[in-house]
mmCIF file of C-alpha atoms in Angstrom:
data_model
loop_
_atom_site.group_PDB
_atom_site.id
_atom_site.type_symbol
_atom_site.label_atom_id
_atom_site.label_comp_id
_atom_site.label_asym_id
_atom_site.label_seq_id
_atom_site.Cartn_x
_atom_site.Cartn_y
_atom_site.Cartn_z
ATOM 1 C CA MET Y 367 32.807 32.372 -3.707
ATOM 2 C CA SER Y 368 34.145 29.028 -4.893
ATOM 3 C CA PRO Y 369 31.934 26.884 -7.140
ATOM 4 C CA ARG Y 370 29.954 24.080 -5.539
ATOM 5 C CA THR Y 371 31.387 20.599 -5.617
ATOM 6 C CA LYS Y 372 29.681 17.708 -7.371
ATOM 7 C CA GLU Y 373 28.702 16.315 -3.972
ATOM 8 C CA GLN Y 374 27.158 19.628 -2.917
ATOM 9 C CA ASN Y 375 25.174 19.828 -6.147
ATOM 10 C CA GLU Y 376 23.864 16.308 -5.610
ATOM 11 C CA GLU Y 377 22.872 17.137 -2.039
ATOM 12 C CA ILE Y 378 20.956 20.176 -3.245
ATOM 13 C CA ARG Y 379 19.269 18.115 -5.963
ATOM 14 C CA LEU Y 380 18.126 15.490 -3.450
ATOM 15 C CA LEU Y 381 16.800 18.148 -1.087
ATOM 16 C CA ARG Y 382 14.878 19.836 -3.898
ATOM 17 C CA VAL Y 383 13.384 16.552 -5.093
ATOM 18 C CA LYS Y 384 12.309 15.692 -1.541
ATOM 19 C CA GLN Y 385 10.832 19.163 -1.112
ATOM 20 C CA ILE Y 386 8.903 18.876 -4.378
ATOM 21 C CA MET Y 387 7.597 15.373 -3.645
ATOM 22 C CA GLN Y 388 6.436 16.338 -0.151
ATOM 23 C CA ALA Y 389 4.579 19.300 -1.619
ATOM 24 C CA ALA Y 390 3.129 17.130 -4.394
ATOM 25 C CA ALA Y 391 1.785 14.654 -1.829
ATOM 26 C CA GLU Y 392 0.024 17.449 0.055
ATOM 27 C CA VAL Y 393 -1.432 18.913 -3.130
ATOM 28 C CA TYR Y 394 -2.549 15.491 -4.344
ATOM 29 C CA LEU Y 395 -4.413 14.879 -1.076
ATOM 30 C CA GLU Y 396 -6.208 18.191 -1.608
ATOM 31 C CA GLN Y 397 -6.902 17.992 -5.344
ATOM 32 C CA GLY Y 398 -6.331 14.450 -6.580
ATOM 33 C CA ILE Y 399 -5.141 13.928 -10.142
ATOM 34 C CA THR Y 400 -6.373 17.420 -11.113
ATOM 35 C CA MET Y 401 -3.387 18.904 -9.263
ATOM 36 C CA GLU Y 402 -1.237 21.318 -11.241
ATOM 37 C CA MET Y 403 2.525 21.831 -11.206
ATOM 38 C CA ARG Y 404 1.928 25.489 -10.340
ATOM 39 C CA ASP Y 405 0.185 24.407 -7.116
ATOM 40 C CA VAL Y 406 3.068 22.093 -6.246
ATOM 41 C CA ALA Y 407 5.559 24.932 -6.748
ATOM 42 C CA THR Y 408 3.513 27.227 -4.513
ATOM 43 C CA LYS Y 409 3.210 24.582 -1.785
ATOM 44 C CA ALA Y 410 6.957 23.890 -1.963
ATOM 45 C CA ASN Y 411 7.805 27.630 -1.916
ATOM 46 C CA LEU Y 412 9.768 27.171 -5.126
ATOM 47 C CA GLY Y 413 9.698 28.884 -8.474
ATOM 48 C CA TYR Y 414 7.527 27.384 -11.196
ATOM 49 C CA GLY Y 415 10.583 26.886 -13.412
ATOM 50 C CA THR Y 416 12.475 25.130 -10.623
ATOM 51 C CA VAL Y 417 9.829 22.428 -10.342
ATOM 52 C CA TYR Y 418 9.809 21.976 -14.126
ATOM 53 C CA HIS Y 419 13.605 21.686 -14.048
ATOM 54 C CA TYR Y 420 13.181 18.448 -12.094
ATOM 55 C CA TYR Y 421 9.892 17.156 -13.560
ATOM 56 C CA LYS Y 422 8.581 17.795 -17.049
ATOM 57 C CA ASN Y 423 4.937 17.342 -15.951
ATOM 58 C CA LYS Y 424 2.754 16.180 -13.073
ATOM 59 C CA HIS Y 425 2.646 12.605 -14.397
ATOM 60 C CA ALA Y 426 6.425 12.281 -14.228
ATOM 61 C CA LEU Y 427 6.307 13.724 -10.717
ATOM 62 C CA LEU Y 428 3.579 11.290 -9.672
ATOM 63 C CA ASP Y 429 5.559 8.386 -11.151
ATOM 64 C CA ASP Y 430 8.588 9.309 -9.060
ATOM 65 C CA LEU Y 431 6.504 9.902 -5.943
ATOM 66 C CA LEU Y 432 4.737 6.534 -6.110
ATOM 67 C CA TRP Y 433 7.835 4.479 -6.903
ATOM 68 C CA GLN Y 434 9.745 6.126 -4.060
ATOM 69 C CA ALA Y 435 6.762 5.420 -1.803
ATOM 70 C CA PHE Y 436 6.847 1.792 -2.917
ATOM 71 C CA HIS Y 437 10.505 1.426 -1.936
ATOM 72 C CA ASP Y 438 9.840 3.041 1.452
ATOM 73 C CA ALA Y 439 6.828 0.792 2.054
ATOM 74 C CA ARG Y 440 8.871 -2.272 1.135
ATOM 75 C CA GLN Y 441 11.338 -1.432 3.897
ATOM 76 C CA VAL Y 442 8.503 -1.316 6.436
ATOM 77 C CA THR Y 443 7.067 -4.608 5.174
ATOM 78 C CA GLU Y 444 10.458 -6.302 5.403
ATOM 79 C CA GLU Y 445 10.996 -4.880 8.897
ATOM 80 C CA ALA Y 446 7.613 -6.164 10.093
ATOM 81 C CA PHE Y 447 7.682 -9.638 8.554
ATOM 82 C CA GLY Y 448 11.422 -10.257 8.301
ATOM 83 C CA ILE Y 449 11.871 -11.064 12.000
ATOM 84 C CA PRO Y 450 10.693 -14.540 13.096
ATOM 85 C CA GLN Y 451 7.742 -13.913 15.428
ATOM 86 C CA PRO Y 452 4.261 -15.338 15.921
ATOM 87 C CA PRO Y 453 2.055 -14.065 13.063
ATOM 88 C CA GLY Y 454 -0.156 -12.055 15.416
ATOM 89 C CA GLN Y 455 2.850 -10.088 16.669
ATOM 90 C CA GLN Y 456 4.089 -9.594 13.118
ATOM 91 C CA LEU Y 457 0.702 -8.234 12.059
ATOM 92 C CA ARG Y 458 0.557 -5.838 15.005
ATOM 93 C CA ARG Y 459 4.049 -4.606 14.230
ATOM 94 C CA TYR Y 460 3.129 -4.277 10.561
ATOM 95 C CA GLY Y 461 -0.001 -2.268 11.325
ATOM 96 C CA THR Y 462 1.777 0.055 13.741
ATOM 97 C CA LEU Y 463 4.805 0.636 11.496
ATOM 98 C CA LEU Y 464 2.729 1.197 8.370
ATOM 99 C CA LEU Y 465 0.350 3.647 10.045
ATOM 100 C CA LYS Y 466 3.263 5.588 11.511
ATOM 101 C CA GLN Y 467 4.858 5.728 8.079
ATOM 102 C CA TRP Y 468 1.645 7.029 6.513
ATOM 103 C CA PHE Y 469 1.484 9.854 9.043
ATOM 104 C CA ARG Y 470 5.174 10.639 8.546
ATOM 105 C CA ASP Y 471 5.174 10.348 4.740
ATOM 106 C CA ARG Y 472 1.923 11.121 2.955
ATOM 107 C CA SER Y 473 3.208 9.685 -0.327
ATOM 108 C CA VAL Y 474 3.167 6.156 1.120
ATOM 109 C CA TYR Y 475 -0.435 6.647 2.244
ATOM 110 C CA ILE Y 476 -1.270 7.883 -1.260
ATOM 111 C CA LEU Y 477 0.301 4.742 -2.759
ATOM 112 C CA TYR Y 478 -1.873 2.440 -0.665
ATOM 113 C CA LYS Y 479 -4.987 4.523 -1.266
ATOM 114 C CA MET Y 480 -4.429 4.552 -5.028
ATOM 115 C CA ILE Y 481 -3.788 0.792 -5.056
ATOM 116 C CA TRP Y 482 -6.935 0.300 -2.991
ATOM 117 C CA GLU Y 483 -8.889 2.347 -5.545
ATOM 118 C CA ASN Y 484 -7.241 0.421 -8.408
ATOM 119 C CA PHE Y 485 -5.742 3.635 -9.803
ATOM 120 C CA HIS Y 486 -9.185 4.715 -11.038
ATOM 121 C CA GLN Y 487 -8.011 8.332 -11.344
ATOM 122 C CA VAL Y 488 -5.189 7.300 -13.677
ATOM 123 C CA PRO Y 489 -6.614 5.408 -16.676
ATOM 124 C CA GLY Y 490 -4.722 3.443 -19.279
ATOM 125 C CA GLY Y 491 -2.803 0.998 -17.101
ATOM 126 C CA ARG Y 492 -0.070 3.561 -16.423
ATOM 127 C CA PHE Y 493 0.850 1.933 -13.126
ATOM 128 C CA GLN Y 494 0.382 -1.749 -14.003
ATOM 129 C CA LYS Y 495 4.015 -2.594 -13.230
ATOM 130 C CA LEU Y 496 3.794 -0.813 -9.890
ATOM 131 C CA TYR Y 497 0.548 -2.627 -9.097
ATOM 132 C CA ASP Y 498 2.118 -6.001 -9.926
ATOM 133 C CA GLN Y 499 5.171 -5.290 -7.763
ATOM 134 C CA PHE Y 500 2.919 -4.167 -4.933
ATOM 135 C CA GLN Y 501 1.022 -7.459 -5.055
ATOM 136 C CA ILE Y 502 4.210 -9.516 -4.898
ATOM 137 C CA GLU Y 503 6.328 -7.560 -2.429
ATOM 138 C CA LEU Y 504 3.853 -5.718 -0.195
ATOM 139 C CA TYR Y 505 0.566 -7.613 -0.336
ATOM 140 C CA ARG Y 506 1.601 -11.289 -0.360
ATOM 141 C CA PRO Y 507 3.607 -11.092 2.910
ATOM 142 C CA LEU Y 508 0.518 -9.674 4.612
ATOM 143 C CA VAL Y 509 -1.718 -12.427 3.252
ATOM 144 C CA SER Y 510 0.818 -15.052 4.292
ATOM 145 C CA ALA Y 511 0.903 -13.807 7.899
ATOM 146 C CA ILE Y 512 -2.900 -13.811 8.078
ATOM 147 C CA GLN Y 513 -2.974 -17.292 6.597
ATOM 148 C CA GLN Y 514 -0.641 -18.514 9.369
ATOM 149 C CA LEU Y 515 -3.204 -17.366 11.935
ATOM 150 C CA GLY Y 516 -5.654 -19.873 10.494
ATOM 151 C CA ALA Y 517 -8.138 -17.234 9.350
ATOM 152 C CA GLN Y 518 -10.441 -18.222 6.520
ATOM 153 C CA GLU Y 519 -10.192 -16.292 3.242
ATOM 154 C CA PRO Y 520 -6.868 -14.618 4.124
ATOM 155 C CA GLU Y 521 -6.953 -12.343 1.072
ATOM 156 C CA LYS Y 522 -10.360 -11.047 2.106
ATOM 157 C CA ARG Y 523 -9.029 -10.435 5.640
ATOM 158 C CA ALA Y 524 -5.960 -8.664 4.222
ATOM 159 C CA ASN Y 525 -8.224 -6.414 2.146
ATOM 160 C CA LEU Y 526 -10.386 -5.631 5.175
ATOM 161 C CA LEU Y 527 -7.317 -4.878 7.278
ATOM 162 C CA LEU Y 528 -5.788 -2.519 4.700
ATOM 163 C CA GLY Y 529 -9.146 -0.914 3.943
ATOM 164 C CA SER Y 530 -9.748 -0.260 7.637
ATOM 165 C CA MET Y 531 -6.259 1.175 8.068
ATOM 166 C CA ILE Y 532 -6.654 3.440 5.026
ATOM 167 C CA GLY Y 533 -10.010 4.634 6.322
ATOM 168 C CA CYS Y 534 -8.710 5.296 9.835
ATOM 169 C CA ALA Y 535 -5.609 7.081 8.596
ATOM 170 C CA GLY Y 536 -7.636 9.163 6.156
ATOM 171 C CA LEU Y 537 -9.777 10.581 8.971
ATOM 172 C CA TRP Y 538 -6.695 12.043 10.640
ATOM 173 C CA ILE Y 539 -4.732 12.962 7.507
ATOM 174 C CA HIS Y 540 -7.569 14.804 5.768
ATOM 175 C CA HIS Y 541 -8.750 16.607 8.903
ATOM 176 C CA GLY Y 542 -5.327 17.581 10.211
ATOM 177 C CA HIS Y 543 -5.650 15.889 13.588
ATOM 178 C CA GLU Y 544 -2.688 14.743 15.638
ATOM 179 C CA GLU Y 545 -1.403 11.227 15.063
ATOM 180 C CA PRO Y 546 -3.688 8.706 16.815
ATOM 181 C CA ASP Y 547 -2.621 5.730 18.923
ATOM 182 C CA THR Y 548 -1.312 3.541 16.110
ATOM 183 C CA ASP Y 549 -0.591 0.635 18.478
ATOM 184 C CA ASP Y 550 -4.219 0.601 19.617
ATOM 185 C CA ILE Y 551 -5.588 0.724 16.056
ATOM 186 C CA ALA Y 552 -3.298 -2.108 14.917
ATOM 187 C CA ASP Y 553 -4.120 -4.208 17.978
ATOM 188 C CA SER Y 554 -7.884 -3.800 17.529
ATOM 189 C CA LEU Y 555 -7.765 -4.756 13.855
ATOM 190 C CA VAL Y 556 -5.487 -7.767 14.383
ATOM 191 C CA ARG Y 557 -7.542 -9.064 17.337
ATOM 192 C CA SER Y 558 -10.576 -9.400 15.070
ATOM 193 C CA ILE Y 559 -8.529 -11.555 12.666
ATOM 194 C CA GLU Y 560 -7.082 -13.623 15.526
ATOM 195 C CA LYS Y 561 -10.553 -14.233 16.911
ATOM 196 C CA GLU Y 562 -11.717 -15.576 13.582
ATOM 197 C CA GLY Y 563 -8.646 -17.790 13.398
ATOM 198 C CA THR Y 564 -9.515 -19.455 16.705
ATOM 199 C CA LEU Y 565 -12.952 -20.308 15.313
ATOM 200 C CA THR Y 566 -11.518 -22.120 12.300
ATOM 201 C CA PRO Y 567 -12.284 -25.876 12.541
#
Protein backbone atom coordinates (compact mmCIF):
# COMPACT_ATOMS: atom_id res chain seq x y z
CA MET A 1 0.00 0.00 0.00
CA SER A 2 1.44 3.36 -1.01
CA PRO A 3 1.72 6.09 1.64
CA ARG A 4 -1.00 8.72 1.78
CA THR A 5 -0.40 12.01 0.03
CA LYS A 6 -0.28 15.32 1.85
CA GLU A 7 -3.70 16.15 0.42
CA GLN A 8 -5.16 12.87 1.67
CA ASN A 9 -3.75 13.46 5.14
CA GLU A 10 -5.28 16.93 5.22
CA GLU A 11 -8.64 15.55 4.12
CA ILE A 12 -8.54 12.99 6.91
CA ARG A 13 -7.56 15.67 9.43
CA LEU A 14 -10.49 17.88 8.41
CA LEU A 15 -12.92 14.98 8.61
CA ARG A 16 -11.67 14.03 12.07
CA VAL A 17 -11.90 17.61 13.33
CA LYS A 18 -15.46 17.90 11.99
CA GLN A 19 -16.36 14.56 13.57
CA ILE A 20 -14.93 15.63 16.93
CA MET A 21 -16.61 19.05 16.90
CA GLN A 22 -20.01 17.58 16.00
CA ALA A 23 -19.67 15.13 18.88
CA ALA A 24 -18.51 17.90 21.22
CA ALA A 25 -21.59 19.98 20.36
CA GLU A 26 -23.88 17.07 21.21
CA VAL A 27 -22.07 16.37 24.47
CA TYR A 28 -22.08 20.05 25.41
CA LEU A 29 -25.86 20.22 24.91
CA GLU A 30 -26.20 17.25 27.27
CA GLN A 31 -23.65 18.21 29.93
CA GLY A 32 -22.65 21.84 29.52
CA ILE A 33 -19.14 22.89 30.51
CA THR A 34 -18.78 19.78 32.71
CA MET A 35 -18.34 17.70 29.54
CA GLU A 36 -15.26 15.49 29.41
CA MET A 37 -13.00 14.62 26.49
CA ARG A 38 -13.72 10.94 27.15
CA ASP A 39 -17.43 11.57 26.49
CA VAL A 40 -16.62 13.40 23.26
CA ALA A 41 -14.47 10.47 22.09
CA THR A 42 -17.26 8.01 22.87
CA LYS A 43 -19.87 10.13 21.05
CA ALA A 44 -17.56 10.47 18.04
CA ASN A 45 -16.75 6.72 18.03
CA LEU A 46 -13.06 7.58 18.22
CA GLY A 47 -10.27 6.52 20.52
CA TYR A 48 -9.53 8.70 23.53
CA GLY A 49 -5.98 9.30 22.27
CA THR A 50 -7.24 10.32 18.83
CA VAL A 51 -9.29 13.17 20.27
CA TYR A 52 -6.32 14.31 22.38
CA HIS A 53 -4.15 14.21 19.25
CA TYR A 54 -6.26 17.06 17.86
CA TYR A 55 -7.17 18.91 21.08
CA LYS A 56 -5.11 19.06 24.25
CA ASN A 57 -8.19 19.65 26.44
CA LYS A 58 -11.90 20.47 26.32
CA HIS A 59 -11.23 24.22 26.49
CA ALA A 60 -9.15 24.14 23.32
CA LEU A 61 -11.89 22.09 21.67
CA LEU A 62 -14.57 24.55 22.79
CA ASP A 63 -12.48 27.47 21.52
CA ASP A 64 -12.26 25.89 18.08
CA LEU A 65 -15.93 24.93 18.06
CA LEU A 66 -17.16 28.43 18.94
CA TRP A 67 -14.87 30.28 16.54
CA GLN A 68 -15.85 27.97 13.69
CA ALA A 69 -19.49 28.53 14.65
CA PHE A 70 -18.89 32.27 14.54
CA HIS A 71 -17.53 32.10 10.99
CA ASP A 72 -20.48 29.96 9.88
CA ALA A 73 -22.96 32.34 11.52
CA ARG A 74 -21.29 35.31 9.84
CA GLN A 75 -21.95 33.74 6.45
CA VAL A 76 -25.65 33.43 7.28
CA THR A 77 -25.80 37.02 8.53
CA GLU A 78 -24.12 38.31 5.38
CA GLU A 79 -26.46 36.22 3.21
CA ALA A 80 -29.55 37.58 4.98
CA PHE A 81 -28.60 41.26 5.16
CA GLY A 82 -26.22 41.55 2.21
CA ILE A 83 -28.98 41.61 -0.42
CA PRO A 84 -30.88 44.92 -0.76
CA GLN A 85 -34.44 44.16 0.37
CA PRO A 86 -37.04 45.80 2.60
CA PRO A 87 -35.95 45.30 6.24
CA GLY A 88 -38.96 43.11 7.03
CA GLN A 89 -37.99 40.67 4.28
CA GLN A 90 -34.37 40.72 5.42
CA LEU A 91 -35.42 39.91 8.98
CA ARG A 92 -37.64 37.04 7.86
CA ARG A 93 -34.83 35.64 5.74
CA TYR A 94 -32.42 36.08 8.64
CA GLY A 95 -34.70 34.28 11.08
CA THR A 96 -35.36 31.39 8.71
CA LEU A 97 -31.71 30.94 7.69
CA LEU A 98 -30.40 31.17 11.24
CA LEU A 99 -32.93 28.70 12.64
CA LYS A 100 -32.19 26.25 9.84
CA GLN A 101 -28.49 26.59 10.56
CA TRP A 102 -29.03 25.92 14.26
CA PHE A 103 -30.89 22.70 13.47
CA ARG A 104 -28.22 21.67 10.96
CA ASP A 105 -25.21 22.65 13.08
CA ARG A 106 -25.65 22.54 16.84
CA SER A 107 -22.40 24.43 17.43
CA VAL A 108 -23.90 27.62 15.98
CA TYR A 109 -26.90 27.28 18.30
CA ILE A 110 -24.48 26.79 21.20
CA LEU A 111 -22.64 29.99 20.22
CA TYR A 112 -25.82 32.07 20.33
CA LYS A 113 -27.00 30.44 23.54
CA MET A 114 -23.66 31.05 25.26
CA ILE A 115 -23.60 34.67 24.06
CA TRP A 116 -27.17 35.08 25.30
CA GLU A 117 -26.10 33.74 28.70
CA ASN A 118 -23.01 35.99 28.67
CA PHE A 119 -20.71 32.96 28.87
CA HIS A 120 -21.68 32.46 32.53
CA GLN A 121 -20.40 28.87 32.45
CA VAL A 122 -16.96 30.03 31.34
CA PRO A 123 -15.58 32.57 33.84
CA GLY A 124 -12.56 34.79 33.46
CA GLY A 125 -13.38 36.60 30.22
CA ARG A 126 -12.06 33.70 28.13
CA PHE A 127 -14.29 34.60 25.20
CA GLN A 128 -14.21 38.41 25.39
CA LYS A 129 -12.74 38.74 21.89
CA LEU A 130 -15.38 36.40 20.49
CA TYR A 131 -18.11 38.34 22.28
CA ASP A 132 -16.82 41.65 20.87
CA GLN A 133 -16.67 40.26 17.33
CA PHE A 134 -20.16 38.85 17.72
CA GLN A 135 -21.50 42.28 18.68
CA ILE A 136 -19.91 43.95 15.67
CA GLU A 137 -20.44 41.38 12.93
CA LEU A 138 -23.53 39.41 13.96
CA TYR A 139 -25.55 41.60 16.31
CA ARG A 140 -25.25 45.10 14.81
CA PRO A 141 -26.65 44.11 11.38
CA LEU A 142 -29.72 42.71 13.13
CA VAL A 143 -30.21 45.87 15.18
CA SER A 144 -29.77 48.00 12.07
CA ALA A 145 -32.49 46.11 10.16
CA ILE A 146 -34.90 46.45 13.09
CA GLN A 147 -34.08 50.13 13.35
CA GLN A 148 -35.01 50.59 9.67
CA LEU A 149 -38.48 49.24 10.46
CA GLY A 150 -39.02 52.20 12.77
CA ALA A 151 -39.34 50.07 15.91
CA GLN A 152 -38.55 51.78 19.18
CA GLU A 153 -35.60 50.47 21.22
CA PRO A 154 -34.18 48.35 18.38
CA GLU A 155 -31.58 46.70 20.62
CA LYS A 156 -34.32 45.57 22.99
CA ARG A 157 -36.29 44.19 20.01
CA ALA A 158 -33.17 42.42 18.71
CA ASN A 159 -32.65 40.82 22.13
CA LEU A 160 -36.28 39.71 22.26
CA LEU A 161 -36.07 38.29 18.75
CA LEU A 162 -32.88 36.31 19.45
CA GLY A 163 -34.13 35.20 22.86
CA SER A 164 -37.38 33.94 21.34
CA MET A 165 -35.51 32.12 18.58
CA ILE A 166 -33.11 30.50 21.06
CA GLY A 167 -36.04 29.42 23.22
CA CYS A 168 -38.01 28.00 20.29
CA ALA A 169 -35.01 26.18 18.86
CA GLY A 170 -34.07 24.79 22.27
CA LEU A 171 -37.47 23.09 22.63
CA TRP A 172 -36.83 21.06 19.49
CA ILE A 173 -33.08 20.55 19.89
CA HIS A 174 -33.21 19.34 23.49
CA HIS A 175 -36.25 17.11 22.97
CA GLY A 176 -35.16 15.59 19.68
CA HIS A 177 -38.21 16.65 17.68
CA GLU A 178 -38.19 17.11 13.93
CA GLU A 179 -37.29 20.53 12.58
CA PRO A 180 -40.28 22.89 12.92
CA ASP A 181 -41.60 25.31 10.31
CA THR A 182 -38.77 27.84 10.47
CA ASP A 183 -40.50 30.18 7.99
CA ASP A 184 -43.57 30.35 10.23
CA ILE A 185 -41.53 31.02 13.38
CA ALA A 186 -39.52 33.78 11.68
CA ASP A 187 -42.65 35.35 10.19
CA SER A 188 -44.49 35.40 13.52
CA LEU A 189 -41.57 37.00 15.36
CA VAL A 190 -40.92 39.62 12.67
CA ARG A 191 -44.62 40.55 12.38
CA SER A 192 -44.64 41.59 16.03
CA ILE A 193 -41.70 43.94 15.38
CA GLU A 194 -43.31 45.30 12.20
CA LYS A 195 -46.54 45.97 14.06
CA GLU A 196 -44.70 48.01 16.64
CA GLY A 197 -42.93 49.92 13.89
CA THR A 198 -46.24 51.02 12.37
CA LEU A 199 -47.25 52.44 15.75
CA THR A 200 -44.16 54.63 16.00
CA PRO A 201 -45.15 58.33 15.77
